Coordinates of C-alpha atoms and ligand atoms in Angstrom, one line a residue:
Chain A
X1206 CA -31.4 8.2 85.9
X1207 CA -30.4 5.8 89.1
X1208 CA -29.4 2.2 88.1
X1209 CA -28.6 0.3 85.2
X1210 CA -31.5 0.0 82.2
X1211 CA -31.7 -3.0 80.8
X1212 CA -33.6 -3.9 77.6
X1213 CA -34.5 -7.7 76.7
X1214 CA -34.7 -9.1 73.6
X1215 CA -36.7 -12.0 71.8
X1216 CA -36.5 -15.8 73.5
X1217 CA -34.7 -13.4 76.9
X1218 CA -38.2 -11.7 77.2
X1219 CA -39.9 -14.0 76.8
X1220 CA -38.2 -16.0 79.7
X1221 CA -38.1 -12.7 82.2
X1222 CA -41.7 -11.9 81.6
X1223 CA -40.3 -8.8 80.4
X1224 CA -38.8 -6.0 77.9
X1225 CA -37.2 -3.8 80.5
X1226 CA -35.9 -3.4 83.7
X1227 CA -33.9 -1.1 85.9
X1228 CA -30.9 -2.8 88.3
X1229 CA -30.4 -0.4 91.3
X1230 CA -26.6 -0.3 90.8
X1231 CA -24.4 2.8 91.2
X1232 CA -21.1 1.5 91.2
X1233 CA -19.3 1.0 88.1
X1234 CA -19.3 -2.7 87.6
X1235 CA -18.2 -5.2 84.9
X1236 CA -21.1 -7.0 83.0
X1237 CA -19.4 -9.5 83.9
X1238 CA -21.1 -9.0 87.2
X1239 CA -24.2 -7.5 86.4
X1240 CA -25.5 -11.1 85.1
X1241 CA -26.1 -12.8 88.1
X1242 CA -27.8 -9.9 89.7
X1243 CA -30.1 -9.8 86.1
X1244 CA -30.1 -13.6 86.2
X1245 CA -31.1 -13.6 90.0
X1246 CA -33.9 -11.5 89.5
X1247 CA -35.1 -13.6 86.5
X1248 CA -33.7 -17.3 87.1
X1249 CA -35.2 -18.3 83.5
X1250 CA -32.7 -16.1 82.0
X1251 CA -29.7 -18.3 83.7
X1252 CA -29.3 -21.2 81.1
X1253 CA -28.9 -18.4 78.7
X1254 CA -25.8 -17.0 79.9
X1255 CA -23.5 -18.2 77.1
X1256 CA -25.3 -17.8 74.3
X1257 CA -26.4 -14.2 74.9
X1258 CA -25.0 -11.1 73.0
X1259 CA -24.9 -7.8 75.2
X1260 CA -25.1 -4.2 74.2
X1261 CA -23.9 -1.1 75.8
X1262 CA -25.5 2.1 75.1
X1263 CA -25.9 0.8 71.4
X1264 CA -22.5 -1.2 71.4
X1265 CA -21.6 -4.4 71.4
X1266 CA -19.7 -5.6 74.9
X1267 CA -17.8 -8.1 76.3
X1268 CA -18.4 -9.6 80.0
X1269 CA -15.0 -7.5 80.9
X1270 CA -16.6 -4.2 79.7
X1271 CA -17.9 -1.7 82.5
X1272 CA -21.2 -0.3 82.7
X1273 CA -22.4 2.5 85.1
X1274 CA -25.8 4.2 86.5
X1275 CA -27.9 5.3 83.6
X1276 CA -26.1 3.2 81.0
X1277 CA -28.1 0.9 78.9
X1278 CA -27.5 -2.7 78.1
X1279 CA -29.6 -4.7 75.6
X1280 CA -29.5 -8.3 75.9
X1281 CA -29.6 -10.0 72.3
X1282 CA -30.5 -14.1 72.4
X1283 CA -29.4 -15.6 68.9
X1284 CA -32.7 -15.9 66.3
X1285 CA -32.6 -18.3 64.0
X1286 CA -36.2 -18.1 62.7
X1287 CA -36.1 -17.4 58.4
Chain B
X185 CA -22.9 8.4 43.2
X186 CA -20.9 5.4 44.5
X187 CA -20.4 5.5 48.0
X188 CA -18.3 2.0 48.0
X189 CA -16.7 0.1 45.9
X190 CA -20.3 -1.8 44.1
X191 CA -19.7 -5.7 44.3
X192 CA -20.1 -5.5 40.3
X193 CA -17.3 -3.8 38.8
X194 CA -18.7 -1.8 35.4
X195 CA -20.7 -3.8 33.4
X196 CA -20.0 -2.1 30.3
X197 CA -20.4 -4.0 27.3
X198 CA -21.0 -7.5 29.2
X199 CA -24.6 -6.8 29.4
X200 CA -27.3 -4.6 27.7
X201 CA -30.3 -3.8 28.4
X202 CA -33.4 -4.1 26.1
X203 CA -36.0 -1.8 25.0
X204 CA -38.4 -3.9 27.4
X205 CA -36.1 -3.7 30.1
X206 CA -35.7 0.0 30.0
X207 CA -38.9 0.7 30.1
X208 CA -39.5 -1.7 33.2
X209 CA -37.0 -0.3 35.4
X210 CA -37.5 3.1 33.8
X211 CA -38.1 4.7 37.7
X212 CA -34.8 3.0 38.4
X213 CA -32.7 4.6 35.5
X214 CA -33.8 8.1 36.4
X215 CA -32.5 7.9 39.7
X216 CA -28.8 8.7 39.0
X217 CA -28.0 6.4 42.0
X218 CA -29.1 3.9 39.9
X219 CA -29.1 4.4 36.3
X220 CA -28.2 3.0 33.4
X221 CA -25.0 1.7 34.9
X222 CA -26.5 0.6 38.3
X223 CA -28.9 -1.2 36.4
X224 CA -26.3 -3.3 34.1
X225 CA -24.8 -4.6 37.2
X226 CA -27.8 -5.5 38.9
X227 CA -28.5 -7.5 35.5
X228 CA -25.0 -8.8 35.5
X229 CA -25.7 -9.5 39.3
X230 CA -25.7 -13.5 40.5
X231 CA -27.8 -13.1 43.8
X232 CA -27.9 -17.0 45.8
X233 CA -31.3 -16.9 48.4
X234 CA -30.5 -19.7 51.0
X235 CA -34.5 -20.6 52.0
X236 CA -37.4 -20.1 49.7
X237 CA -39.2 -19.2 53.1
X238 CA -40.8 -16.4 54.9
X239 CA -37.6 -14.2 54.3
X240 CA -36.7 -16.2 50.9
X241 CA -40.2 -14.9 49.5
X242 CA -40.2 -11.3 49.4
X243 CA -36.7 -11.1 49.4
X244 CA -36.5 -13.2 46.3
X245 CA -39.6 -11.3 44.7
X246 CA -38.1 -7.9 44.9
X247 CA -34.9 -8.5 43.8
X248 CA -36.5 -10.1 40.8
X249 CA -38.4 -7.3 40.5
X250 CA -35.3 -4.9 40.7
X251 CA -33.5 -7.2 37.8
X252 CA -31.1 -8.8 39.5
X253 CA -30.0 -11.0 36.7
X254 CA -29.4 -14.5 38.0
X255 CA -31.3 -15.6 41.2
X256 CA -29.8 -18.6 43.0
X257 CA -32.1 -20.3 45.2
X258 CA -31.3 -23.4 47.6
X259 CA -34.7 -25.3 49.1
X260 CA -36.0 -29.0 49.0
X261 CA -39.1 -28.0 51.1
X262 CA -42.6 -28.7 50.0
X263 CA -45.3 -25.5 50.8
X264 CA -47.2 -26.5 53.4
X265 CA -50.5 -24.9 54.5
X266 CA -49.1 -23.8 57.4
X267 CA -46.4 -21.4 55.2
X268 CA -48.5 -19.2 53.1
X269 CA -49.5 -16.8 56.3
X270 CA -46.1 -15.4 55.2
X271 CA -44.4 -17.4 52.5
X272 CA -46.0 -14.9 49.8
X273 CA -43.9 -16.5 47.1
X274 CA -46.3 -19.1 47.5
X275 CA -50.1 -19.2 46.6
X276 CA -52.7 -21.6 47.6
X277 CA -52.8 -23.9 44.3
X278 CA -49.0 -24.5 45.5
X279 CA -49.5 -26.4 48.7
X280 CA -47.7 -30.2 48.3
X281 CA -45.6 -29.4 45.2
X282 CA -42.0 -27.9 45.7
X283 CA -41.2 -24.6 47.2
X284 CA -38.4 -24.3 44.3
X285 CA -41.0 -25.1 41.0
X286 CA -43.4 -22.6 43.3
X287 CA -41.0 -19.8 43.9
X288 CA -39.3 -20.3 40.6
X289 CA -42.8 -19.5 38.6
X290 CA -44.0 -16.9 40.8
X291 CA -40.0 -15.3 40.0
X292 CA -40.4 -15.9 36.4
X293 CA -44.3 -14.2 36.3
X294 CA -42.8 -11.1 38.1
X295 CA -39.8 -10.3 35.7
X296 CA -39.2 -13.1 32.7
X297 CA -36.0 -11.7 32.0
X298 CA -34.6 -13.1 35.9
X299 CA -32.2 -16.5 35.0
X300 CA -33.1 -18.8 38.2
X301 CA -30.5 -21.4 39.0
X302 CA -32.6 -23.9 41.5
X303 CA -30.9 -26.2 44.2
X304 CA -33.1 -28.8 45.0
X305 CA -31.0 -30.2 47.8
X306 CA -30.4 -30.0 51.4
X307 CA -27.3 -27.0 52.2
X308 CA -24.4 -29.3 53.6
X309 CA -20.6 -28.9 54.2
X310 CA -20.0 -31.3 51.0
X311 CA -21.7 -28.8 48.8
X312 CA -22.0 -25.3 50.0
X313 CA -18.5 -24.0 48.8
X314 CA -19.5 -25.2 45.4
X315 CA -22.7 -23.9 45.5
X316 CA -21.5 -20.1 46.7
X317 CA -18.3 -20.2 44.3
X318 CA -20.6 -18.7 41.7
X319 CA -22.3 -15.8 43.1
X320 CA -21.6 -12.5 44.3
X321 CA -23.9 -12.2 47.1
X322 CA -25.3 -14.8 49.6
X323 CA -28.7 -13.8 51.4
X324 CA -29.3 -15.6 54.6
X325 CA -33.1 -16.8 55.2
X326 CA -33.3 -20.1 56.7
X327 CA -34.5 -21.4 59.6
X328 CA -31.8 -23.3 61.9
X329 CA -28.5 -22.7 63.5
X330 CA -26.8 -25.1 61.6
X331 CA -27.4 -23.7 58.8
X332 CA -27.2 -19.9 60.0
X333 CA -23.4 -21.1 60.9
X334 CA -22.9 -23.1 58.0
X335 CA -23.7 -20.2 55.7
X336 CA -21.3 -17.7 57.5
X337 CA -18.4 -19.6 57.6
X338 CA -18.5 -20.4 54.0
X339 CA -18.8 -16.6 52.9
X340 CA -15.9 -15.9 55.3
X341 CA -13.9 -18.9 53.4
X342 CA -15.1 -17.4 50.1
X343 CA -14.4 -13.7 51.2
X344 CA -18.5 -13.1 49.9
X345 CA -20.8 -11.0 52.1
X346 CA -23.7 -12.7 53.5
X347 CA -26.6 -10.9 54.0
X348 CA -28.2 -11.7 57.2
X349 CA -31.8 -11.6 58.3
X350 CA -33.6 -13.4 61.2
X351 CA -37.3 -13.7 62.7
X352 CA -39.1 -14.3 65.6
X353 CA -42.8 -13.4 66.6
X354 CA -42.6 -9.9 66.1
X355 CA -39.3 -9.0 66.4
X356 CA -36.5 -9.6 63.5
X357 CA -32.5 -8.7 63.0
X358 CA -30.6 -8.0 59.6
X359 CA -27.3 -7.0 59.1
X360 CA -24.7 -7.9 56.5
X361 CA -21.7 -10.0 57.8
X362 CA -18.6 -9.3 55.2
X363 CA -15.5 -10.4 57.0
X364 CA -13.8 -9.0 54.5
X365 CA -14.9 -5.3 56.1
X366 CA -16.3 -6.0 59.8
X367 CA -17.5 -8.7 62.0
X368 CA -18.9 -11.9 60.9
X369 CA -21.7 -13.9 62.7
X370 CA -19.4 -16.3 65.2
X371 CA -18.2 -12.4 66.3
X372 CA -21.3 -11.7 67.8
X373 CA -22.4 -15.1 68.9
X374 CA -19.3 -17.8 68.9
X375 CA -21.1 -20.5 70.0
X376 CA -24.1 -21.5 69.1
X377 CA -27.2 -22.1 71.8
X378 CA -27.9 -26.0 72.5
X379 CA -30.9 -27.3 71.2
X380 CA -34.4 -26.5 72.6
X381 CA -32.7 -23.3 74.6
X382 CA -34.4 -20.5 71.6
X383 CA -37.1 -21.4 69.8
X384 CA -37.8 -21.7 66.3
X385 CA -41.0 -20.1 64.7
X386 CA -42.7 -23.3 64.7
X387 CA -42.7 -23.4 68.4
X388 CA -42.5 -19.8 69.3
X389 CA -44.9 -18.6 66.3
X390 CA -43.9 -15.7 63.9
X391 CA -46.4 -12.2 62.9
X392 CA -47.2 -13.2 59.0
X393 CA -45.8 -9.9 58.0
X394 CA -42.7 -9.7 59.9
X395 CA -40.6 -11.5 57.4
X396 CA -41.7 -9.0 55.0
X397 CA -40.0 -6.4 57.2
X398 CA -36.6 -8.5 57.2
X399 CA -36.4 -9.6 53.6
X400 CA -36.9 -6.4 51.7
X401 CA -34.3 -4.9 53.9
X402 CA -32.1 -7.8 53.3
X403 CA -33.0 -7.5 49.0
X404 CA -32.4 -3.5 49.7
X405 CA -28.8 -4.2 51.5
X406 CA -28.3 -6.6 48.5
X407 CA -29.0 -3.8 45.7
X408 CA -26.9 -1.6 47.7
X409 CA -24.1 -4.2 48.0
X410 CA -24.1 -4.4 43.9
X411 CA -24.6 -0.7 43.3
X412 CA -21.7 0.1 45.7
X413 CA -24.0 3.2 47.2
X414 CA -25.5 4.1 50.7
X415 CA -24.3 3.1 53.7
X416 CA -24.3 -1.0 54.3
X417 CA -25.3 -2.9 57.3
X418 CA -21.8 -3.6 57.9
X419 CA -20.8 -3.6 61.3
X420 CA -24.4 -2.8 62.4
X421 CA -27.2 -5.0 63.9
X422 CA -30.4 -3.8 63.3
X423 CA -32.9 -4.6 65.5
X424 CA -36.8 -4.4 64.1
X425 CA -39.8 -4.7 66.9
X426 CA -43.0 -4.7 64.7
X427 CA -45.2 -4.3 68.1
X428 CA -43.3 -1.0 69.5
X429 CA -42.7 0.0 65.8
X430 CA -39.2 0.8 66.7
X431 CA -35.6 0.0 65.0
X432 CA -32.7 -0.2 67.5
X433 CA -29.0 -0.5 66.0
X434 CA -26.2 -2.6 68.1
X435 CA -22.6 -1.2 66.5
X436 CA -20.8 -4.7 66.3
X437 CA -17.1 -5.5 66.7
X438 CA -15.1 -8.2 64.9
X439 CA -13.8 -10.0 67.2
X440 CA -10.1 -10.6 66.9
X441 CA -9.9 -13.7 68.3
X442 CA -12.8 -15.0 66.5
X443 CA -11.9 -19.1 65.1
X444 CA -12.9 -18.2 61.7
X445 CA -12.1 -14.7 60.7
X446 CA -9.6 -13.7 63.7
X447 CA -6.2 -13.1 63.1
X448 CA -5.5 -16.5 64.7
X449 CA -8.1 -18.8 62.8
X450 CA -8.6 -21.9 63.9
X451 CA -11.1 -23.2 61.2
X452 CA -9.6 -23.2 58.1
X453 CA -12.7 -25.6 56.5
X454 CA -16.2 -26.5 56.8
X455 CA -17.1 -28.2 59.7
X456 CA -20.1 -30.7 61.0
X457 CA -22.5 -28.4 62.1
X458 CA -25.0 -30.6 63.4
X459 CA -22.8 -31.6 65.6
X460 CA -21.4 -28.2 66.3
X461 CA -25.2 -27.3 67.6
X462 CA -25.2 -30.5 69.7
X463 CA -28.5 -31.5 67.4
X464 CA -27.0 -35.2 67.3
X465 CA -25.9 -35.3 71.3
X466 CA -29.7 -34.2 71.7
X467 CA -31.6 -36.6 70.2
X468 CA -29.1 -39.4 71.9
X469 CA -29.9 -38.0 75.2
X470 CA -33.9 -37.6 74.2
X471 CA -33.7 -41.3 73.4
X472 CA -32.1 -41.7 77.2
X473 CA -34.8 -40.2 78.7
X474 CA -37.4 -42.1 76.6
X475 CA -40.8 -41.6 78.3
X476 CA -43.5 -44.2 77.8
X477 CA -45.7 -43.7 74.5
X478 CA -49.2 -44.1 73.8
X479 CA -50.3 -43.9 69.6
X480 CA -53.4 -41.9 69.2
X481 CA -54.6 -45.5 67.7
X482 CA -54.1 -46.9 71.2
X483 CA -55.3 -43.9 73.1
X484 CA -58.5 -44.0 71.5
X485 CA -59.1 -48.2 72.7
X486 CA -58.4 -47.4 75.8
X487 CA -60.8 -44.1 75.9
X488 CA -63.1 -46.7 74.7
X489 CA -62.9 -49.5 77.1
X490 CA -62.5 -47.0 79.8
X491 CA -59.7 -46.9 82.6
X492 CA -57.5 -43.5 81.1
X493 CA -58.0 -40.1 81.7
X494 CA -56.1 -37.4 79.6
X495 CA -54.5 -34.7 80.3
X496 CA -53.7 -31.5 78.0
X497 CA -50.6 -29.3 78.9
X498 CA -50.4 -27.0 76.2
X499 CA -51.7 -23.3 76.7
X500 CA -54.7 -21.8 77.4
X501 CA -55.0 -20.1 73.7
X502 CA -54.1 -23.2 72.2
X503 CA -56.8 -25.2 73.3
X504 CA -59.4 -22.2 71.9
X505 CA -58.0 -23.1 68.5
X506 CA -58.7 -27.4 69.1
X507 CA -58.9 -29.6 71.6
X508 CA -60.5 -33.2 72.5
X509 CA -62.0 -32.1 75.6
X510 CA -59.2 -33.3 78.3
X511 CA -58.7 -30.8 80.8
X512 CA -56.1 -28.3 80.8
X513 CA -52.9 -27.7 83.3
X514 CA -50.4 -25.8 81.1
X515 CA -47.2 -27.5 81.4
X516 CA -45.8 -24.4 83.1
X517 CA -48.2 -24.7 85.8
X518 CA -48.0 -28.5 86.2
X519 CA -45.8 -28.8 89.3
X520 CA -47.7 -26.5 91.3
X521 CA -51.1 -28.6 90.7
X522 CA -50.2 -32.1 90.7
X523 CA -52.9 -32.6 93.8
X524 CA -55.6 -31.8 90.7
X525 CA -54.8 -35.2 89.1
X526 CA -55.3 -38.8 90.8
X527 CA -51.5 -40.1 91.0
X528 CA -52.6 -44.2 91.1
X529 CA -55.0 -43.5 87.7
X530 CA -53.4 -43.9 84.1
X531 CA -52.8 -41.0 82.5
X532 CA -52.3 -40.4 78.8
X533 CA -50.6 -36.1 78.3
X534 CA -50.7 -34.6 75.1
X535 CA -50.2 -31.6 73.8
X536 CA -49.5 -30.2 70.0
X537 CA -46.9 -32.3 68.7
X538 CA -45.2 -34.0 71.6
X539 CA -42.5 -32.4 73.1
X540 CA -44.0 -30.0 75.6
X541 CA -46.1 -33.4 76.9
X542 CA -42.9 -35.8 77.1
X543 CA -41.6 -33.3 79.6
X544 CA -45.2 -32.9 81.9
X545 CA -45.0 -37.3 81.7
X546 CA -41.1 -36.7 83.2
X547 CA -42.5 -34.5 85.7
X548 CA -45.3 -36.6 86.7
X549 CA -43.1 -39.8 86.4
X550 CA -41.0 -37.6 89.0
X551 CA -43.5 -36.6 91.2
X552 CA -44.8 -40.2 91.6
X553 CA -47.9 -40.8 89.4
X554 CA -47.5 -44.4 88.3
X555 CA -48.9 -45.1 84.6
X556 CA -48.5 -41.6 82.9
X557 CA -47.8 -41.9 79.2
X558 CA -47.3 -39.0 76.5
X559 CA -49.4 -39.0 73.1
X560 CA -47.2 -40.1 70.4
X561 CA -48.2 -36.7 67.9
X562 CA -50.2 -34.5 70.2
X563 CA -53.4 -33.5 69.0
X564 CA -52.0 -32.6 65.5
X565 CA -52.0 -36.6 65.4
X566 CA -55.6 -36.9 66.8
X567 CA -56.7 -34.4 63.7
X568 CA -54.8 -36.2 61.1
X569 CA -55.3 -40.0 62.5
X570 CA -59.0 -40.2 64.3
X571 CA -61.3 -37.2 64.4
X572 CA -60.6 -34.7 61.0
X573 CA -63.2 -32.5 62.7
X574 CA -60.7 -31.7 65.0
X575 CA -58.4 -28.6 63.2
X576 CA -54.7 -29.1 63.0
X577 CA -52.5 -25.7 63.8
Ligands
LIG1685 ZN1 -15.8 -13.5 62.9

């Protein structure tokens, strides 16, 4: 697969109007800077930013953590609904 | 049969069971999993639910059901109509009386031999240590970030597990957060999102069911936990989508520099966690912004001398369930169709409660329109205050 798959969770869905997506990157990047090209292509995701848990390939990551073509990242908002 | 060490260490001799008892959990006691022994702990168990909600309810029910011995369970809400599309603890004859006496009879109907320990009271910093001191398990089901941090910072303090579950539309989480093995909750989210930025079920909605989903695999984590068998959710978030029917697992990681179960901790008590969620900074900077109010009392003089028009911004779906005839701009479309409303005409916006409207009477106030003011209530206030025949939702 070509890009990065990315999966949306809950409240981040529901702001990108979406579940998933694929970012054409091939480059191995940092998370870190795969966020502003998510958050550019959905700028209701922004204001998220630092409350949002990421996943790669079924782990949790950190913004320093690199991600390649056909990886995929969930992004996890907090739930607090009981 | 033990896979762990079970949170109950052998119950022999502190507690039997009777002759009722065994033949009530008899297709528990031929599973060797279980047994005799399994079932002497789960009797010797003290469970605490925090929320006798839409998780609280079937969680509570099963592990009642299971014969967990002593049930704690922390809630000074009163059933509302509005709960029993999942609150299943609840019945319709329990609407206005307290979710506690409620859940507590429904607990005591299903297996008479369940002790429940009620706490009518509000979960706070002053009293949550005391409260958790006493039980072995703690099983997350409320509603609110404070609360959601409050809980997990005192079972990392305690050095109990707390058994998390969460909800929202169709989707839910559960995982157990034990410190004392893996990650706890500030791991995976350290700080917690400012108010208004996720919604809450009561503004987002939540499937009836879905809590069912969550709360018998938080009860089932909680046998496990007890029993010391299987493999717990510790370490793991699982994800549950009810519309894809699919279950996604996230491996966490404690994080080592977390501020309350790090190597370095920085939080060595209970903290304010209203204020830790910014609730209080909030409302101070709501009351900043104050938009002009209009009671539905006064609304309804002025519809009837004439000289206000009213607008409704909530969605289109929404207004199929009520509405008092305004017309309709969602609030989301609002900017882009200003030209549809007459800027030098009052203007009185509403739309279910009162929050979604204060913001379209900002934007108009923004864009120009001179006399806009937002319904105190929304049309839930219409329903209750002027016209019953109007349903409230
Ligand atoms: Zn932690």
């Amino acid at each position: 697969m070509n890009g990065i798959k990315i999966l949306l969770f809950g409240a981040a869905a529901d702001r990108a109007g979406t579940r998933e997506t694929v970012l054409p990157v091939e480059e191995e990047v940092a998370l870190g800077d795969l966020w502003p090209v998510l958050a550019g292509r959905y700028p209701k995701l922004a204001e998220m930013q630092h409350n949002l848990a990421f996943a790669v390939n079924g782990e949790y990551a950190r913004m320093e953590d690199r991600v390649s073509s056909g990886d995929e990242v969930a992004v996890l908002p907090p739930v607090s609904g009981g | 049969m033990e896979t762990r060490q079970p949170l109950i260490q052998n119950a022999n001799g502190a507690v039997e069971l009777s002759n009722e008892e065994i033949s009530r959990y008899s297709r528990h006691l031929i599973m060797p999993e279980v047994a005799l022994e399994g079932q002497k702990k789960l009797k010797q168990a003290r469970v605490l639910t925090i929320g006798a909600g839409g998780l609280g309810a079937p969680l509570a029910m099963y592990l009642a059901a299971a014969g967990v011995g002593t049930i704690g369970v922390v809630d000074f809400d009163v059933v509302d109509e509005s709960n029993l599309q999942r609150q299943i603890i609840h019945g319709t004859s329990d609407v206005g009386r307290p979710k506690l006496k409620s859940a507590r009879e429904t607990i005591q109907d299903i297996n008479p031999n369940v002790k429940v320990e009620g706490f009518e009271e509000q979960l706070t910093s002053e009293n949550a240590l005391d409260i958790f001191r006493d039980f072995d398990i703690i099983v997350d089901g409320t509603d609110n970030f404070p609360t959601r941090y409050l809980v997990n910072d005192a079972c990392v303090l305690l050095g109990k597990p707390n058994v998390y579950g969460s909800i929202f539309r169709f989707e839910g989480q559960a995982s157990v957060f034990y410190a004392e093995e893996g990650p706890c909750y500030r791991c995976l989210y350290p700080e917690p999102p400012p108010p208004g930025l996720v919604p809450s079920c009561a503004e987002g909605g939540v499937l009836g069911i879905l809590p069912g989903a969550i709360g018998t695999i938080q009860a089932t984590e909680t046998v496990k936990l007890i029993l010391g068998i299987g493999e717990p959710l510790i370490g793991r978030l699982l994800l549950y989508d009810a519309l894809s029917m699919r279950f996604r697992e996230m491996k966490l990681r404690k994080n080592p520099e977390c501020p309350i179960c790090g190597e370095n901790r920085t939080i060595h008590e209970l903290i304010d966690y209203e204020e830790f969620c910014g609730i209080p900074q909030a409302q101070a900077a709501e009351q900043e912004d104050e938009v002009p109010e209009i009671t539905v009392q006064e609304l309804r003089e002025k519809l009837n001398n004439g000289g206000i028009s009213v607008l409704d911004v909530r969605e289109p779906h929404e207004y199929e369930v009520a509405n008092i005839g305004a017309p309709l701009i969602p609030l989301g479309e609002l900017p882009e169709r200003y030209q549809e409303l007459d800027r030098d005409e009052p203007l009185a916006v509403h739309c279910k409660s009162g929050a979604r409207s204060a913001r379209a009477v900002k934007l108009l106030k923004d864009a120009g329109f001179k006399e806009v003011y937002n319904v105190k209530g929304g049309i839930n206030a219409w329903s209750e205050e002027i016209d019953p025949s109007v349903p409230k939702y």
